[in-house]
Short mmCIF file of C-alpha atoms in Angstrom, two decimals:
data_model
loop_
_atom_site.label_atom_id
_atom_site.label_comp_id
_atom_site.label_asym_id
_atom_site.label_seq_id
_atom_site.Cartn_x
_atom_site.Cartn_y
_atom_site.Cartn_z
CA UNK T 172 -10.24 -2.69 22.46
CA UNK T 173 -7.54 -3.47 19.90
CA UNK T 174 -6.35 -0.65 17.65
CA UNK T 175 -5.28 -3.09 14.91
CA UNK T 176 -7.16 -3.02 11.62
CA UNK T 177 -10.09 -5.47 11.64
CA UNK T 178 -11.68 -5.61 8.19
CA UNK T 179 -14.47 -7.88 9.42
CA UNK T 180 -15.51 -5.23 11.91
CA UNK T 181 -15.31 -2.57 9.21
CA UNK T 182 -17.59 -4.67 6.99
CA UNK T 183 -20.02 -5.09 9.88
CA UNK T 184 -20.04 -1.34 10.55
CA UNK T 185 -20.61 -0.67 6.85
CA UNK T 186 -23.50 -3.20 6.88
CA UNK T 187 -22.08 -5.17 3.96
CA UNK T 188 -22.96 -8.85 3.73
CA UNK T 189 -20.76 -11.56 2.20
CA UNK T 190 -22.46 -11.34 -1.19
CA UNK T 191 -21.87 -7.58 -1.39
CA UNK T 192 -18.26 -7.99 -0.28
CA UNK T 193 -17.61 -10.63 -2.94
CA UNK T 194 -19.01 -8.37 -5.64
CA UNK T 195 -16.98 -5.38 -4.47
CA UNK T 196 -13.78 -7.42 -4.23
CA UNK T 197 -14.33 -8.64 -7.79
CA UNK T 198 -14.83 -5.05 -8.94
CA UNK T 199 -11.55 -4.08 -7.26
CA UNK T 200 -9.73 -7.06 -8.80
CA UNK T 201 -11.00 -6.37 -12.30
CA UNK T 202 -10.29 -2.64 -12.05
CA UNK T 203 -6.72 -3.25 -10.87
CA UNK T 204 -6.11 -5.72 -13.70
CA UNK T 205 -7.45 -3.26 -16.26
CA UNK T 206 -5.04 -0.61 -15.01
CA UNK T 207 -2.12 -3.03 -14.94
CA UNK T 208 -2.80 -4.09 -18.52
CA UNK T 209 -2.55 -0.46 -19.62
CA UNK T 210 0.72 -0.08 -17.71
CA UNK T 211 2.33 -2.96 -19.58
CA UNK T 212 1.33 -1.42 -22.91
CA UNK T 213 3.36 1.65 -21.92
CA UNK T 214 6.21 -0.14 -20.15
CA UNK T 215 9.47 0.76 -21.89
CA UNK T 216 7.63 3.03 -24.33
CA UNK T 217 6.83 6.18 -22.35
CA UNK T 218 6.08 9.35 -24.27
CA UNK T 219 5.94 11.72 -21.28
CA UNK T 220 7.68 11.89 -17.90
CA UNK T 221 7.12 14.97 -15.76
CA UNK T 222 7.92 16.07 -12.21
CA UNK T 223 5.16 17.04 -9.79
CA UNK T 224 7.53 19.51 -8.17
CA UNK T 225 9.22 17.43 -5.48
CA UNK T 226 12.43 15.49 -6.07
CA UNK T 227 11.59 11.99 -7.32
CA UNK T 228 7.83 12.62 -7.50
CA UNK T 229 7.06 11.81 -11.13
CA UNK T 230 4.01 11.35 -13.30
CA UNK T 231 3.88 9.76 -16.75
CA UNK T 232 1.38 9.33 -19.54
CA UNK T 233 0.96 5.76 -18.28
CA UNK T 234 -0.33 7.05 -14.92
CA UNK T 235 -3.07 9.03 -16.62
CA UNK T 236 -3.99 6.29 -19.10
CA UNK T 237 -4.24 3.60 -16.41
CA UNK T 238 -6.19 5.87 -14.08
CA UNK T 239 -8.75 6.67 -16.76
CA UNK T 240 -9.56 3.04 -17.49
CA UNK T 241 -9.82 2.21 -13.78
CA UNK T 242 -12.10 5.16 -13.04
CA UNK T 243 -14.33 4.41 -16.02
CA UNK T 244 -14.81 0.86 -14.77
CA UNK T 245 -15.50 1.89 -11.16
CA UNK T 246 -18.00 4.55 -12.21
CA UNK T 247 -19.83 2.09 -14.40
CA UNK T 248 -20.06 -0.71 -11.85
CA UNK T 249 -20.26 1.19 -8.53
CA UNK T 250 -21.71 4.63 -9.41
CA UNK T 251 -22.79 5.37 -5.83
CA UNK T 252 -19.29 4.98 -4.35
CA UNK T 253 -17.00 8.01 -4.22
CA UNK T 254 -13.49 7.86 -5.67
CA UNK T 255 -10.18 9.34 -4.54
CA UNK T 256 -7.55 8.94 -7.27
CA UNK T 257 -3.92 10.01 -7.12
CA UNK T 258 -3.83 12.00 -10.34
CA UNK T 259 -7.37 13.37 -10.65
CA UNK T 260 -8.32 13.71 -6.98
CA UNK T 261 -11.80 13.17 -5.50
CA UNK T 262 -14.89 12.55 -7.63
CA UNK T 263 -18.43 11.30 -7.22
CA UNK T 264 -20.99 12.04 -4.54
CA UNK T 265 -19.63 12.10 -0.98
CA UNK T 266 -20.22 8.77 0.74
CA UNK T 267 -18.86 6.70 3.61
CA UNK T 268 -17.51 4.21 1.09
CA UNK T 269 -14.69 5.44 -1.15
CA UNK T 270 -12.41 3.84 -3.73
CA UNK T 271 -8.75 4.86 -3.35
CA UNK T 272 -6.94 4.47 -6.67
CA UNK T 273 -3.23 4.52 -7.40
CA UNK T 274 -3.01 3.80 -11.12
CA UNK T 275 0.76 3.41 -11.02
CA UNK T 276 2.34 2.80 -7.65
CA UNK T 277 6.08 2.93 -8.23
CA UNK T 278 6.14 5.58 -10.95
CA UNK T 279 9.85 6.27 -10.54
CA UNK T 280 10.58 2.55 -10.91
CA UNK T 281 8.37 2.39 -13.98
CA UNK T 282 9.98 5.44 -15.59
CA UNK T 283 13.41 3.83 -15.23
CA UNK T 284 12.31 0.42 -16.48
CA UNK T 285 12.65 -1.11 -13.02
CA UNK T 286 9.91 -3.78 -12.89
CA UNK T 287 8.55 -3.14 -9.39
CA UNK T 288 5.21 -1.37 -9.83
CA UNK T 289 1.49 -1.98 -9.61
CA UNK T 290 -2.04 -0.69 -9.96
CA UNK T 291 -3.75 -0.45 -6.57
CA UNK T 292 -7.51 -0.19 -5.99
CA UNK T 293 -8.69 -0.17 -2.38
CA UNK T 294 -12.09 0.40 -0.79
CA UNK T 295 -12.31 2.27 2.51
CA UNK T 296 -15.20 2.89 4.91
CA UNK T 297 -14.94 6.19 6.76
CA UNK T 298 -11.18 6.25 6.29
CA UNK T 299 -10.54 2.62 7.24
CA UNK T 300 -9.47 -0.04 4.69
CA UNK T 301 -12.07 -2.68 3.90
CA UNK T 302 -10.93 -4.61 0.81
CA UNK T 303 -8.97 -4.14 -2.39
CA UNK T 304 -6.65 -5.42 -5.06
CA UNK T 305 -3.04 -4.84 -6.10
CA UNK T 306 -2.10 -5.98 -9.62
CA UNK T 307 1.64 -6.48 -10.18
CA UNK T 308 1.73 -7.04 -13.95
CA UNK T 309 5.43 -7.79 -14.44
CA UNK T 310 5.03 -10.78 -12.12
CA UNK T 311 1.60 -11.75 -13.46
CA UNK T 312 0.33 -11.54 -9.89
CA UNK T 313 -2.94 -9.98 -8.79
CA UNK T 314 -3.49 -9.74 -5.05
CA UNK T 315 -7.04 -9.26 -3.78
CA UNK T 316 -8.97 -9.67 -0.57
CA UNK T 317 -12.31 -9.50 1.19
CA UNK T 318 -13.03 -9.72 4.94
CA UNK T 319 -15.28 -12.77 4.70
CA UNK T 320 -13.07 -14.61 2.21
CA UNK T 321 -9.42 -13.86 2.99
CA UNK T 322 -6.49 -12.76 0.84
CA UNK T 323 -5.34 -14.29 -2.43
CA UNK T 324 -2.73 -13.99 -5.13
CA UNK T 325 -4.52 -14.83 -8.38
CA UNK T 326 -6.68 -17.74 -7.12
CA UNK T 327 -4.32 -19.04 -4.41
CA UNK T 328 -5.04 -18.25 -0.74
CA UNK T 329 -2.22 -16.45 1.07
CA UNK T 330 -1.33 -15.60 4.64
CA UNK T 331 1.32 -13.64 6.46
CA UNK T 332 4.43 -15.33 7.83
CA UNK T 333 4.64 -16.73 11.35
CA UNK T 334 7.82 -14.79 12.14
CA UNK T 335 7.88 -13.39 15.70
CA UNK T 336 11.58 -12.67 16.12
CA UNK T 337 12.99 -9.38 14.87
CA UNK T 338 16.46 -10.87 14.36
CA UNK T 339 14.96 -13.54 12.08
CA UNK T 340 12.81 -11.16 10.06
CA UNK T 341 13.09 -9.65 6.59
CA UNK T 342 11.59 -6.17 6.59
CA UNK T 343 10.74 -3.55 3.99
CA UNK T 344 10.30 0.21 4.13
CA UNK T 345 10.43 3.33 1.99
CA UNK T 346 11.21 7.03 2.05
CA UNK T 347 8.49 9.57 1.36
CA UNK T 348 8.92 12.39 -1.14
CA UNK T 349 9.10 14.95 1.68
CA UNK T 350 12.27 13.34 3.05
CA UNK T 351 14.29 16.23 1.64
CA UNK T 352 12.32 18.68 3.79
CA UNK T 353 11.92 16.86 7.12
CA UNK T 354 14.20 15.50 9.83
CA UNK T 355 11.50 12.88 10.42
CA UNK T 356 12.52 11.12 7.21
CA UNK T 357 12.92 7.42 8.16
CA UNK T 358 16.71 7.41 7.66
CA UNK T 359 17.45 6.68 11.31
CA UNK T 360 14.81 3.96 11.48
CA UNK T 361 16.27 2.29 8.40
CA UNK T 362 19.77 2.23 9.88
CA UNK T 363 18.58 1.12 13.32
CA UNK T 364 16.50 -1.80 12.08
CA UNK T 365 19.04 -2.90 9.47
CA UNK T 366 21.27 -3.88 12.41
CA UNK T 367 18.49 -5.76 14.21
CA UNK T 368 17.03 -8.02 11.53
CA UNK T 369 18.16 -10.16 8.58
CA UNK T 370 17.74 -7.26 6.21
CA UNK T 371 15.63 -4.26 5.20
CA UNK T 372 14.48 -3.98 1.60
CA UNK T 373 13.38 -0.84 -0.21
CA UNK T 374 11.10 -1.66 -3.15
CA UNK T 375 9.79 1.78 -4.02
CA UNK T 376 6.10 0.82 -4.29
CA UNK T 377 4.14 0.71 -1.03
CA UNK T 378 1.26 -1.35 -2.40
CA UNK T 379 3.65 -4.06 -3.62
CA UNK T 380 5.54 -4.03 -0.32
CA UNK T 381 2.26 -4.64 1.52
CA UNK T 382 1.22 -7.36 -0.91
CA UNK T 383 4.51 -9.13 -0.23
CA UNK T 384 3.90 -8.93 3.53
CA UNK T 385 0.42 -10.40 2.96
CA UNK T 386 1.88 -13.40 1.13
CA UNK T 387 4.69 -13.95 3.65
CA UNK T 388 7.60 -13.03 1.41
CA UNK T 389 8.35 -10.23 3.84
CA UNK T 390 7.67 -10.25 7.57
CA UNK T 391 7.01 -6.59 8.22
CA UNK T 392 6.68 -3.14 6.69
CA UNK T 393 6.78 0.34 8.14
CA UNK T 394 6.69 3.74 6.48
CA UNK T 395 5.50 7.31 6.96
CA UNK T 396 4.36 10.13 4.66
CA UNK T 397 2.03 7.95 2.58
CA UNK T 398 -1.26 8.84 0.89
CA UNK T 399 -4.60 6.99 1.17
CA UNK T 400 -4.19 5.49 -2.32
CA UNK T 401 -0.81 4.06 -1.25
CA UNK T 402 -2.31 2.30 1.75
CA UNK T 403 -5.94 1.33 1.21
CA UNK T 404 -5.64 -1.91 -0.76
CA UNK T 405 -2.36 -3.12 0.71
CA UNK T 406 -3.41 -2.61 4.32
CA UNK T 407 -6.59 -4.62 3.71
CA UNK T 408 -4.54 -7.38 2.06
CA UNK T 409 -2.33 -7.78 5.12
CA UNK T 410 -5.23 -7.66 7.58
CA UNK T 411 -7.30 -10.20 5.61
CA UNK T 412 -4.20 -12.44 5.38
CA UNK T 413 -4.03 -12.64 9.18
CA UNK T 414 -1.52 -9.86 9.73
CA UNK T 415 -1.44 -6.94 12.16
CA UNK T 416 -1.94 -3.48 10.70
CA UNK T 417 -1.71 -0.28 12.72
CA UNK T 418 0.26 2.90 13.06
CA UNK T 419 3.43 3.50 15.06
CA UNK T 420 1.42 3.96 18.26
CA UNK T 421 -1.87 2.51 19.54
CA UNK T 422 -4.45 4.61 17.76
CA UNK T 423 -6.95 3.07 15.28
CA UNK T 424 -5.53 2.81 11.78
CA UNK T 425 -6.70 5.50 9.36
CA UNK T 426 -5.37 5.96 5.82
CA UNK T 427 -5.26 9.75 6.28
CA UNK T 428 -2.53 9.59 8.93
CA UNK T 429 0.05 8.33 6.43
CA UNK T 430 1.90 6.02 8.82
CA UNK T 431 1.68 2.27 8.76
CA UNK T 432 3.13 -0.72 10.56
CA UNK T 433 2.07 -4.00 8.91
CA UNK T 434 3.53 -7.27 10.13
CA UNK T 435 3.03 -10.87 11.06
CA UNK T 436 1.10 -10.91 14.38
CA UNK T 437 4.07 -11.83 16.55
CA UNK T 438 6.33 -9.17 15.08
CA UNK T 439 4.05 -6.17 15.56
CA UNK T 440 4.93 -5.31 19.16
CA UNK T 441 8.72 -5.85 18.83
CA UNK T 442 8.87 -3.70 15.71
CA UNK T 443 6.71 -0.98 17.22
CA UNK T 444 8.93 -0.89 20.31
CA UNK T 445 12.06 -0.55 18.20
CA UNK T 446 10.55 2.28 16.15
CA UNK T 447 9.66 4.11 19.36
CA UNK T 448 13.29 3.99 20.51
CA UNK T 449 14.77 5.65 17.41
CA UNK T 450 15.95 9.26 17.40
CA UNK T 451 16.06 11.16 14.11
CA UNK T 452 19.49 11.70 12.57
CA UNK T 453 21.01 15.17 12.42
CA UNK T 454 20.79 16.48 8.82
CA UNK T 455 24.57 17.04 8.65
CA UNK T 456 25.08 13.29 9.06
CA UNK T 457 23.50 12.56 5.68
CA UNK T 458 24.71 15.63 3.84
CA UNK T 459 21.59 17.80 4.09
#
């Protein structure tokens, strides 16, 4: 049995038919767009930027404003589905279905006026991504997906690249906020893979990185230390666009584990093998 994310199987297990999936994907798309619209009203005009306590982990008034409008919409249109939101935490009655909401993915980018950010709204079933939407307002792009329909940017169908050679690939990754506290911080993996592909990008917004893999702009993405709201929508986008989504090993993908490897189908095994061969760097080598 394959450990790769299969959103069609998740939909089957959740007993959701095509009509229900279409309605839920439209809810996700609308909710993400509502949040993204709020973000653009605050872009370049922030009144509050605060630290959550870890270096680089910020929250702004835009995060809270966008989250509120997204949650209001979800509660109105899907009152029986639980919600897990980055800023306000869990809400609603416990259920197997749960919305994972990141009102502003890429807060540090946003706070600095760097236009790489999004609102992400993903639906999971028992911890496994099912469908979702990522709205990237600066680009006027809204990514959305459903298992029975596929993945789209606005109204255009998208699919992952056909890249199967690591040396021909363009990859993307990131560095979790706990990188200052852990030797397992992705620095070694970044260096190792930079010398084995055409390049490794660091966008600073996991949901956007995954959306770009889904549309074939990037061939693969790996990262660790992520939260469910970082992963839910983007992982579904890649899977519904024909990509391979898993963790660094061969266990079934679960948003709670925080590790993801999302690639074109032919690149998944080569990238996973390279990640397995990397040894963490000694802290003294990067000045820690």
